[in-house]
């Protein structure tokens, strides 16, 4: 299995690059943001509870997102591998993911970090909000809070994965196709991915 984490702050381009990576490497996409939005749309109990956190720009509790990822993986055991997008976002989520993968007799191969300036991120999020109607991309207070959650709880994962020798940072500014090439090169450099 080839399991990849696509990492970066809100608006870094994780979803865009995930779509391209999935196509190229035949992976399954797990986006906790998409899963949460689907629950919200279906007005499930989980979705209703998560809405409060999402609209304030806060992280949804770890147990909720870990449970969703666990269910998704259990339903897709035949997959060649997963690309985790927007997950993990905290150290406890990363620990839970390591255990989950161990239970499936696999592990994370690489963490690809998209590096983008904060000014550019705010611009992208506001533009995305106008296009998609996503409420959490239209409110500047919510956006600011998502960055502060990212800086406090998610950014420490860079050192977590650096200490496991798994983190590769990629310049996430500029052309979508150039960024995708850089990401693909980093994957091809991995030992054991030659057969892909
Ligand atoms: P973005 O990366 O642009 O913030 P996402 O779609 O990944 O967009 O996430 C939207 C919101 O969903 C987050 O602000 C957060 O409230 C919630 N969320 C998504 N993934 C997680 C996660 N792994 N842990 C906690 N909350 C999450």
Coordinates of N, CA and C and ligand atoms in Angstrom, one line a residue:
X1 N 0.8 -1.2 0.0 CA 0.0 0.0 0.0 C 0.9 1.3 0.0
X2 N 0.4 2.3 -0.7 CA 1.1 3.6 -0.6 C 0.2 4.6 0.1
X3 N 0.6 5.0 1.3 CA -0.3 5.9 2.0 C 0.5 7.2 2.2
X4 N -0.2 8.3 1.8 CA 0.4 9.6 1.7 C -0.5 10.6 2.5
X5 N 0.2 11.5 3.2 CA -0.5 12.6 3.9 C -0.2 13.8 3.1
X6 N -1.3 14.5 2.6 CA -1.0 15.8 2.0 C -1.3 16.9 3.1
X7 N -0.3 17.7 3.4 CA -0.3 18.5 4.6 C -0.2 20.0 4.2
X8 N -0.8 20.8 5.0 CA -0.6 22.3 4.8 C -1.8 23.0 5.5
X9 N -1.6 24.3 5.6 CA -2.7 25.2 6.2 C -3.9 25.3 5.3
X10 N -5.0 25.8 5.8 CA -6.2 26.0 5.0 C -5.9 26.8 3.8
X11 N -6.4 26.3 2.6 CA -6.2 27.1 1.4 C -4.9 26.8 0.7
X12 N -4.1 25.8 1.2 CA -2.8 25.5 0.6 C -2.9 24.8 -0.7
X13 N -4.0 24.2 -1.0 CA -4.2 23.5 -2.3 C -4.2 22.0 -2.1
X14 N -4.5 21.5 -0.9 CA -4.5 20.1 -0.6 C -5.5 19.3 -1.4
X15 N -6.7 19.9 -1.5 CA -7.8 19.2 -2.3 C -7.5 19.1 -3.8
X16 N -7.0 20.2 -4.3 CA -6.6 20.3 -5.8 C -5.5 19.3 -6.1
X17 N -4.5 19.3 -5.3 CA -3.4 18.3 -5.6 C -3.8 16.9 -5.3
X18 N -4.6 16.7 -4.3 CA -5.1 15.3 -4.0 C -5.8 14.7 -5.2
X19 N -6.7 15.5 -5.8 CA -7.4 15.0 -7.0 C -6.5 14.5 -8.1
X20 N -5.4 15.3 -8.3 CA -4.4 14.9 -9.3 C -3.6 13.6 -8.9
X21 N -3.2 13.6 -7.6 CA -2.4 12.4 -7.1 C -3.2 11.1 -7.2
X22 N -4.5 11.2 -6.8 CA -5.4 10.1 -6.8 C -5.4 9.5 -8.2
X23 N -5.6 10.3 -9.2 CA -5.7 9.9 -10.6 C -4.4 9.2 -11.0
X24 N -3.3 9.8 -10.7 CA -2.0 9.3 -11.2 C -1.6 8.0 -10.4
X25 N -1.9 7.9 -9.1 CA -1.3 6.8 -8.4 C -2.4 5.8 -8.0
X26 N -3.7 6.0 -8.4 CA -4.7 5.1 -8.1 C -5.0 4.9 -6.6
X27 N -5.0 6.0 -5.9 CA -5.3 6.0 -4.5 C -6.7 6.4 -4.1
X28 N -7.1 6.1 -2.9 CA -8.4 6.5 -2.4 C -8.2 7.8 -1.6
X29 N -9.1 8.7 -1.8 CA -9.0 10.0 -1.1 C -9.8 10.0 0.2
X30 N -9.1 10.4 1.3 CA -9.9 10.6 2.6 C -9.7 12.0 3.0
X31 N -10.8 12.8 2.8 CA -10.7 14.2 3.2 C -11.7 14.3 4.4
X32 N -11.2 14.6 5.6 CA -12.1 14.7 6.7 C -13.0 15.9 6.6
X33 N -12.6 17.0 5.9 CA -13.4 18.1 5.6 C -14.6 17.7 4.8
X34 N -14.3 17.0 3.7 CA -15.4 16.5 2.8 C -16.4 15.6 3.5
X35 N -15.8 14.7 4.3 CA -16.7 13.7 5.1 C -17.6 14.5 6.1
X36 N -17.0 15.5 6.7 CA -17.8 16.3 7.7 C -18.9 17.1 7.0
X37 N -18.5 17.7 5.8 CA -19.6 18.4 5.0 C -20.7 17.5 4.5
X38 N -20.4 16.2 4.2 CA -21.4 15.3 3.8 C -22.3 15.0 4.9
X39 N -21.8 14.8 6.1 CA -22.6 14.5 7.3 C -23.5 15.7 7.6
X40 N -22.9 16.9 7.4 CA -23.7 18.1 7.7 C -24.9 18.2 6.8
X41 N -24.6 17.9 5.5 CA -25.6 18.0 4.4 C -26.7 17.0 4.7
X42 N -26.3 15.8 5.2 CA -27.3 14.8 5.4 C -28.0 15.0 6.8
X43 N -27.6 16.1 7.5 CA -28.2 16.4 8.8 C -28.1 15.3 9.8
X44 N -27.1 14.5 9.8 CA -26.9 13.5 10.8 C -26.5 14.1 12.2
X45 N -26.7 13.3 13.2 CA -26.3 13.8 14.6 C -24.9 14.3 14.6
X46 N -24.0 13.5 14.0 CA -22.6 13.9 13.9 C -22.4 15.2 13.1
X47 N -23.1 15.4 12.0 CA -23.0 16.6 11.2 C -23.5 17.8 11.9
X48 N -24.6 17.6 12.7 CA -25.1 18.8 13.4 C -24.1 19.2 14.5
X49 N -23.5 18.2 15.2 CA -22.5 18.6 16.2 C -21.3 19.2 15.6
X50 N -20.8 18.7 14.5 CA -19.6 19.2 13.9 C -19.8 20.7 13.4
X51 N -21.0 21.0 12.9 CA -21.3 22.3 12.4 C -20.9 23.4 13.3
X52 N -21.1 23.3 14.5 CA -20.8 24.3 15.5 C -19.3 24.7 15.5
X53 N -18.5 23.6 15.4 CA -17.1 23.8 15.4 C -16.6 24.4 14.1
X54 N -17.1 23.9 13.0 CA -16.7 24.3 11.7 C -17.0 25.8 11.5
X55 N -18.2 26.2 11.9 CA -18.6 27.6 11.6 C -17.8 28.6 12.4
X56 N -17.2 28.1 13.6 CA -16.4 29.0 14.4 C -14.9 28.9 13.9
X57 N -14.6 28.0 13.0 CA -13.2 27.8 12.6 C -12.4 27.0 13.6
X58 N -13.1 26.3 14.5 CA -12.4 25.4 15.4 C -12.3 24.0 14.9
X59 N -11.4 23.2 15.5 CA -11.3 21.8 15.1 C -12.4 21.0 15.7
X60 N -12.9 20.1 15.0 CA -13.9 19.1 15.4 C -13.1 18.1 16.4
X61 N -13.8 17.7 17.5 CA -13.0 16.8 18.4 C -12.4 15.6 17.7
X62 N -11.2 15.2 18.2 CA -10.4 14.1 17.7 C -11.2 12.9 17.5
X63 N -12.0 12.5 18.6 CA -12.6 11.2 18.5 C -13.6 11.1 17.3
X64 N -14.2 12.2 17.0 CA -15.2 12.3 15.9 C -14.5 12.0 14.5
X65 N -13.4 12.7 14.3 CA -12.7 12.6 13.0 C -12.0 11.2 12.9
X66 N -11.4 10.8 14.0 CA -10.7 9.5 14.0 C -11.8 8.4 13.7
X67 N -12.9 8.5 14.2 CA -14.0 7.5 14.0 C -14.4 7.5 12.5
X68 N -14.5 8.6 11.9 CA -14.9 8.7 10.5 C -13.8 8.1 9.6
X69 N -12.5 8.3 9.9 CA -11.4 7.8 9.1 C -11.4 6.3 9.3
X70 N -11.6 5.8 10.5 CA -11.6 4.4 10.8 C -12.7 3.7 9.9
X71 N -13.9 4.2 9.9 CA -15.0 3.7 9.1 C -14.6 3.7 7.6
X72 N -14.1 4.8 7.2 CA -13.8 4.9 5.8 C -12.7 3.8 5.3
X73 N -11.7 3.6 6.2 CA -10.7 2.7 5.9 C -11.2 1.3 5.9
X74 N -12.1 1.0 6.9 CA -12.7 -0.4 7.0 C -13.5 -0.7 5.7
X75 N -14.1 0.4 5.2 CA -15.0 0.1 4.0 C -14.2 0.1 2.7
X76 N -12.9 0.4 2.8 CA -12.1 0.4 1.5 C -10.8 -0.4 1.7
X77 N -10.9 -1.6 2.2 CA -9.7 -2.4 2.5 C -9.0 -2.9 1.2
X78 N -9.7 -2.8 0.1 CA -9.1 -3.3 -1.2 C -8.2 -2.2 -1.8
X79 N -8.2 -1.0 -1.3 CA -7.5 0.1 -1.9 C -6.0 -0.1 -2.0
X80 N -5.4 0.4 -3.1 CA -3.9 0.4 -3.3 C -3.2 1.3 -2.3
X81 N -4.0 2.2 -1.7 CA -3.4 3.1 -0.7 C -4.4 4.3 -0.5
X82 N -4.0 5.1 0.4 CA -4.9 6.3 0.8 C -4.1 7.6 0.7
X83 N -4.8 8.6 0.3 CA -4.2 9.9 0.5 C -5.1 10.7 1.6
X84 N -4.4 11.0 2.6 CA -5.1 11.7 3.7 C -5.0 13.2 3.6
X85 N -6.1 13.8 3.5 CA -6.2 15.3 3.2 C -6.9 16.0 4.3
X86 N -6.2 16.8 5.0 CA -6.8 17.5 6.2 C -6.9 16.7 7.4
X87 N -6.2 15.6 7.4 CA -6.1 14.6 8.5 C -4.7 14.0 8.5
X88 N -4.0 13.8 9.5 CA -4.3 14.3 10.9 C -4.1 15.8 11.0
X89 N -4.7 16.4 12.0 CA -4.6 17.8 12.3 C -4.1 18.1 13.7
X90 N -3.9 17.0 14.5 CA -3.4 17.2 15.9 C -2.5 16.0 16.1
X91 N -1.7 16.1 17.2 CA -0.8 15.0 17.5 C -1.6 13.8 17.9
X92 N -2.7 13.9 18.7 CA -3.5 12.7 19.0 C -4.0 12.0 17.8
X93 N -4.4 12.8 16.8 CA -5.0 12.2 15.5 C -3.8 11.5 14.8
X94 N -2.6 12.1 14.8 CA -1.5 11.4 14.2 C -1.2 10.1 14.8
X95 N -1.2 10.1 16.2 CA -1.0 8.8 16.9 C -2.0 7.8 16.6
X96 N -3.3 8.2 16.5 CA -4.4 7.3 16.2 C -4.2 6.8 14.8
X97 N -3.8 7.6 13.9 CA -3.6 7.2 12.5 C -2.5 6.1 12.4
X98 N -1.4 6.3 13.1 CA -0.3 5.3 13.1 C -0.9 4.0 13.6
X99 N -1.7 4.0 14.7 CA -2.3 2.7 15.2 C -3.2 2.1 14.2
X100 N -4.0 2.9 13.6 CA -5.0 2.4 12.6 C -4.3 1.7 11.4
X101 N -3.2 2.4 10.9 CA -2.5 1.8 9.8 C -1.8 0.5 10.2
X102 N -1.3 0.5 11.5 CA -0.6 -0.7 12.0 C -1.6 -1.9 12.0
X103 N -2.8 -1.6 12.4 CA -3.9 -2.6 12.4 C -4.1 -3.1 11.0
X104 N -4.0 -2.3 10.0 CA -4.1 -2.7 8.6 C -2.8 -3.2 8.0
X105 N -1.8 -3.4 8.9 CA -0.5 -3.9 8.5 C 0.2 -3.0 7.5
X106 N 0.1 -1.7 7.6 CA 0.7 -0.7 6.7 C 1.1 0.5 7.5
X107 N 1.6 1.5 6.8 CA 2.1 2.7 7.5 C 2.1 3.9 6.5
X108 N 2.4 5.1 7.0 CA 2.5 6.3 6.2 C 3.9 6.2 5.5
X109 N 3.8 6.4 4.1 CA 5.1 6.4 3.4 C 5.7 7.8 3.3
X110 N 4.9 8.8 3.2 CA 5.4 10.2 3.0 C 4.4 11.2 3.4
X111 N 4.9 12.3 4.0 CA 4.0 13.5 4.3 C 4.5 14.6 3.4
X112 N 3.6 15.1 2.5 CA 3.9 16.1 1.5 C 3.3 17.4 2.0
X113 N 4.2 18.4 2.4 CA 3.7 19.6 3.0 C 3.7 20.7 1.9
X114 N 2.5 21.3 1.7 CA 2.4 22.5 0.8 C 2.7 23.8 1.5
X115 N 3.7 24.5 1.1 CA 4.2 25.7 1.8 C 3.7 26.9 1.0
X116 N 2.8 27.7 1.7 CA 2.2 28.9 1.1 C 2.2 30.0 2.1
X117 N 2.5 31.3 1.6 CA 2.4 32.5 2.5 C 1.0 32.7 3.0
X118 N 0.9 33.3 4.2 CA -0.4 33.5 4.8 C -1.3 34.5 4.0
X119 N -0.6 35.5 3.5 CA -1.4 36.5 2.7 C -2.1 35.9 1.5
X120 N -1.3 35.0 0.8 CA -1.8 34.3 -0.3 C -3.0 33.3 0.1
X121 N -2.8 32.7 1.2 CA -3.8 31.8 1.7 C -5.2 32.5 1.9
X122 N -5.1 33.7 2.6 CA -6.4 34.4 2.9 C -7.0 34.8 1.5
X123 N -6.2 35.2 0.6 CA -6.8 35.6 -0.7 C -7.5 34.4 -1.4
X124 N -6.8 33.3 -1.3 CA -7.4 32.0 -2.0 C -8.7 31.6 -1.3
X125 N -8.7 31.7 0.1 CA -9.9 31.2 0.8 C -11.1 32.1 0.5
X126 N -10.8 33.5 0.5 CA -11.9 34.4 0.2 C -12.5 34.2 -1.2
X127 N -11.5 33.9 -2.2 CA -12.0 33.7 -3.6 C -12.8 32.4 -3.6
X128 N -12.3 31.3 -2.9 CA -13.0 30.0 -2.9 C -14.4 30.2 -2.3
X129 N -14.5 31.0 -1.2 CA -15.7 31.2 -0.5 C -16.8 31.8 -1.5
X130 N -16.3 32.8 -2.3 CA -17.2 33.4 -3.3 C -17.7 32.4 -4.3
X131 N -16.9 31.5 -4.7 CA -17.2 30.6 -5.8 C -18.1 29.4 -5.2
X132 N -17.7 28.9 -4.1 CA -18.3 27.7 -3.6 C -19.5 27.9 -2.6
X133 N -19.5 29.1 -2.1 CA -20.5 29.4 -1.1 C -20.2 28.9 0.3
X134 N -19.1 28.2 0.5 CA -18.7 27.7 1.8 C -18.6 28.8 2.8
X135 N -19.5 28.7 3.8 CA -19.6 29.8 4.8 C -18.3 30.1 5.5
X136 N -17.5 28.9 5.8 CA -16.3 29.1 6.6 C -15.2 29.7 5.8
X137 N -15.4 29.9 4.5 CA -14.4 30.6 3.6 C -14.8 32.0 3.4
X138 N -16.0 32.5 3.9 CA -16.4 33.8 3.6 C -16.2 34.8 4.7
X139 N -16.1 34.2 5.9 CA -16.0 35.1 7.1 C -14.6 35.2 7.6
X140 N -14.1 36.4 7.6 CA -12.7 36.6 7.9 C -12.3 36.2 9.4
X141 N -13.2 36.4 10.3 CA -13.0 35.9 11.7 C -12.8 34.4 11.7
X142 N -13.6 33.7 11.0 CA -13.5 32.2 10.9 C -12.2 31.8 10.3
X143 N -11.8 32.5 9.2 CA -10.6 32.2 8.6 C -9.4 32.4 9.5
X144 N -9.4 33.6 10.2 CA -8.3 33.9 11.1 C -8.2 32.8 12.2
X145 N -9.4 32.4 12.7 CA -9.4 31.4 13.8 C -8.9 30.0 13.2
X146 N -9.1 29.7 12.0 CA -8.6 28.4 11.4 C -7.1 28.5 11.3
X147 N -6.6 29.7 11.0 CA -5.1 29.8 11.0 C -4.5 29.6 12.4
X148 N -5.2 30.2 13.4 CA -4.6 30.1 14.8 C -4.7 28.7 15.3
X149 N -5.8 28.0 14.9 CA -5.9 26.5 15.2 C -4.8 25.8 14.5
X150 N -4.5 26.1 13.3 CA -3.5 25.4 12.5 C -2.1 25.7 13.2
X151 N -1.8 26.9 13.5 CA -0.5 27.2 14.1 C -0.3 26.5 15.4
X152 N -1.4 26.5 16.2 CA -1.3 25.9 17.6 C -1.3 24.4 17.6
X153 N -2.1 23.8 16.8 CA -2.3 22.4 16.9 C -1.8 21.5 15.7
X154 N -1.8 22.1 14.5 CA -1.5 21.3 13.4 C 0.0 21.4 13.0
X155 N 0.5 22.6 13.0 CA 1.9 22.8 12.6 C 2.9 22.0 13.3
X156 N 2.7 21.7 14.7 CA 3.6 20.8 15.4 C 3.8 19.4 14.7
X157 N 2.8 19.1 13.8 CA 3.0 17.8 13.2 C 4.1 17.7 12.2
X158 N 4.6 18.9 11.8 CA 5.7 18.9 10.9 C 6.9 18.3 11.6
X159 N 7.2 18.7 12.8 CA 8.3 18.1 13.6 C 8.0 16.6 13.9
X160 N 6.8 16.3 14.2 CA 6.4 14.9 14.5 C 6.8 14.0 13.3
X161 N 6.5 14.5 12.1 CA 6.8 13.6 10.9 C 8.3 13.8 10.5
X162 N 8.9 15.0 10.8 CA 10.3 15.1 10.5 C 11.1 14.1 11.4
X163 N 10.7 14.0 12.6 CA 11.4 13.1 13.5 C 11.3 11.6 13.0
X164 N 10.2 11.3 12.2 CA 10.1 10.0 11.6 C 10.7 9.9 10.2
X165 N 11.3 11.0 9.8 CA 12.0 11.1 8.5 C 11.0 11.0 7.4
X166 N 9.8 11.5 7.6 CA 8.8 11.3 6.5 C 8.3 12.6 5.9
X167 N 8.8 13.8 6.4 CA 8.2 15.0 5.9 C 9.0 15.6 4.7
X168 N 8.3 15.9 3.6 CA 8.9 16.6 2.5 C 8.1 17.9 2.2
X169 N 8.8 19.1 2.3 CA 8.1 20.3 2.0 C 8.2 20.7 0.6
X170 N 7.1 21.2 0.0 CA 7.1 21.6 -1.4 C 6.6 23.0 -1.5
X171 N 7.2 23.8 -2.4 CA 6.7 25.2 -2.6 C 5.3 25.1 -3.2
X172 N 4.3 25.6 -2.4 CA 2.9 25.6 -2.9 C 2.4 26.8 -3.5
X173 N 3.4 27.7 -3.9 CA 3.0 29.0 -4.6 C 3.2 28.8 -6.1
X174 N 2.4 29.4 -6.9 CA 2.6 29.3 -8.3 C 1.7 28.3 -9.1
X175 N 2.3 27.8 -10.2 CA 1.5 26.9 -11.1 C 1.1 25.6 -10.5
X176 N -0.2 25.2 -10.6 CA -0.7 24.0 -10.1 C 0.1 22.8 -10.7
X177 N 0.4 22.8 -12.0 CA 1.1 21.7 -12.6 C 2.5 21.5 -12.1
X178 N 3.2 22.7 -11.9 CA 4.6 22.6 -11.4 C 4.6 22.0 -10.0
X179 N 3.6 22.4 -9.2 CA 3.5 21.9 -7.8 C 3.3 20.4 -7.8
X180 N 2.4 20.0 -8.7 CA 2.1 18.6 -8.9 C 3.3 17.8 -9.3
X181 N 4.1 18.3 -10.2 CA 5.3 17.7 -10.6 C 6.3 17.5 -9.4
X182 N 6.4 18.5 -8.6 CA 7.3 18.4 -7.4 C 6.8 17.3 -6.5
X183 N 5.5 17.2 -6.3 CA 4.9 16.2 -5.4 C 5.1 14.8 -6.0
X184 N 4.9 14.7 -7.3 CA 5.1 13.4 -7.9 C 6.5 12.9 -7.8
X185 N 7.5 13.9 -8.0 CA 8.9 13.5 -7.9 C 9.2 13.0 -6.5
X186 N 8.7 13.7 -5.5 CA 9.0 13.2 -4.1 C 8.4 11.8 -3.9
X187 N 7.3 11.5 -4.5 CA 6.7 10.1 -4.3 C 7.6 9.1 -5.1
X188 N 8.0 9.5 -6.3 CA 8.8 8.5 -7.1 C 10.2 8.3 -6.4
X189 N 10.7 9.2 -5.6 CA 11.9 9.1 -5.0 C 11.9 8.0 -3.8
X190 N 10.7 7.7 -3.4 CA 10.5 6.8 -2.2 C 11.0 5.4 -2.6
X191 N 11.7 4.8 -1.7 CA 12.0 3.4 -1.9 C 10.8 2.6 -1.9
X192 N 10.7 1.7 -2.9 CA 9.6 0.8 -2.9 C 8.4 1.3 -3.7
X193 N 8.5 2.5 -4.2 CA 7.4 3.0 -5.1 C 7.7 2.8 -6.5
X194 N 8.8 2.2 -6.8 CA 9.2 2.0 -8.2 C 8.2 1.2 -9.1
X195 N 7.5 0.4 -8.4 CA 6.5 -0.5 -9.1 C 5.2 0.2 -9.5
X196 N 5.1 1.5 -9.1 CA 3.8 2.2 -9.3 C 3.6 2.5 -10.8
Ligands
LIG1 P1 -9.4 23.7 5.1 O1 -8.2 22.8 4.9 O2 -9.5 24.7 4.0 O3 -9.6 24.3 6.4 P2 -11.2 21.4 5.3 O4 -12.3 21.1 4.4 O5 -10.1 20.4 5.4 O6 -10.7 22.8 4.8 O7 -11.8 21.6 6.8 C1 -12.9 22.4 7.1 C2 -13.2 22.4 8.6 O8 -13.6 21.0 9.0 C3 -12.1 22.7 9.5 O9 -11.9 24.1 9.7 C4 -12.4 22.0 10.8 O10 -13.4 22.6 11.5 C5 -13.1 20.7 10.3 N1 -12.1 19.6 10.1 C6 -11.7 19.0 9.0 N2 -10.8 18.0 9.2 C7 -10.6 18.0 10.6 C8 -9.7 17.2 11.4 N3 -8.9 16.3 10.9 N4 -9.8 17.5 12.7 C9 -10.6 18.4 13.2 N5 -11.4 19.2 12.5 C10 -11.4 19.0 11.2

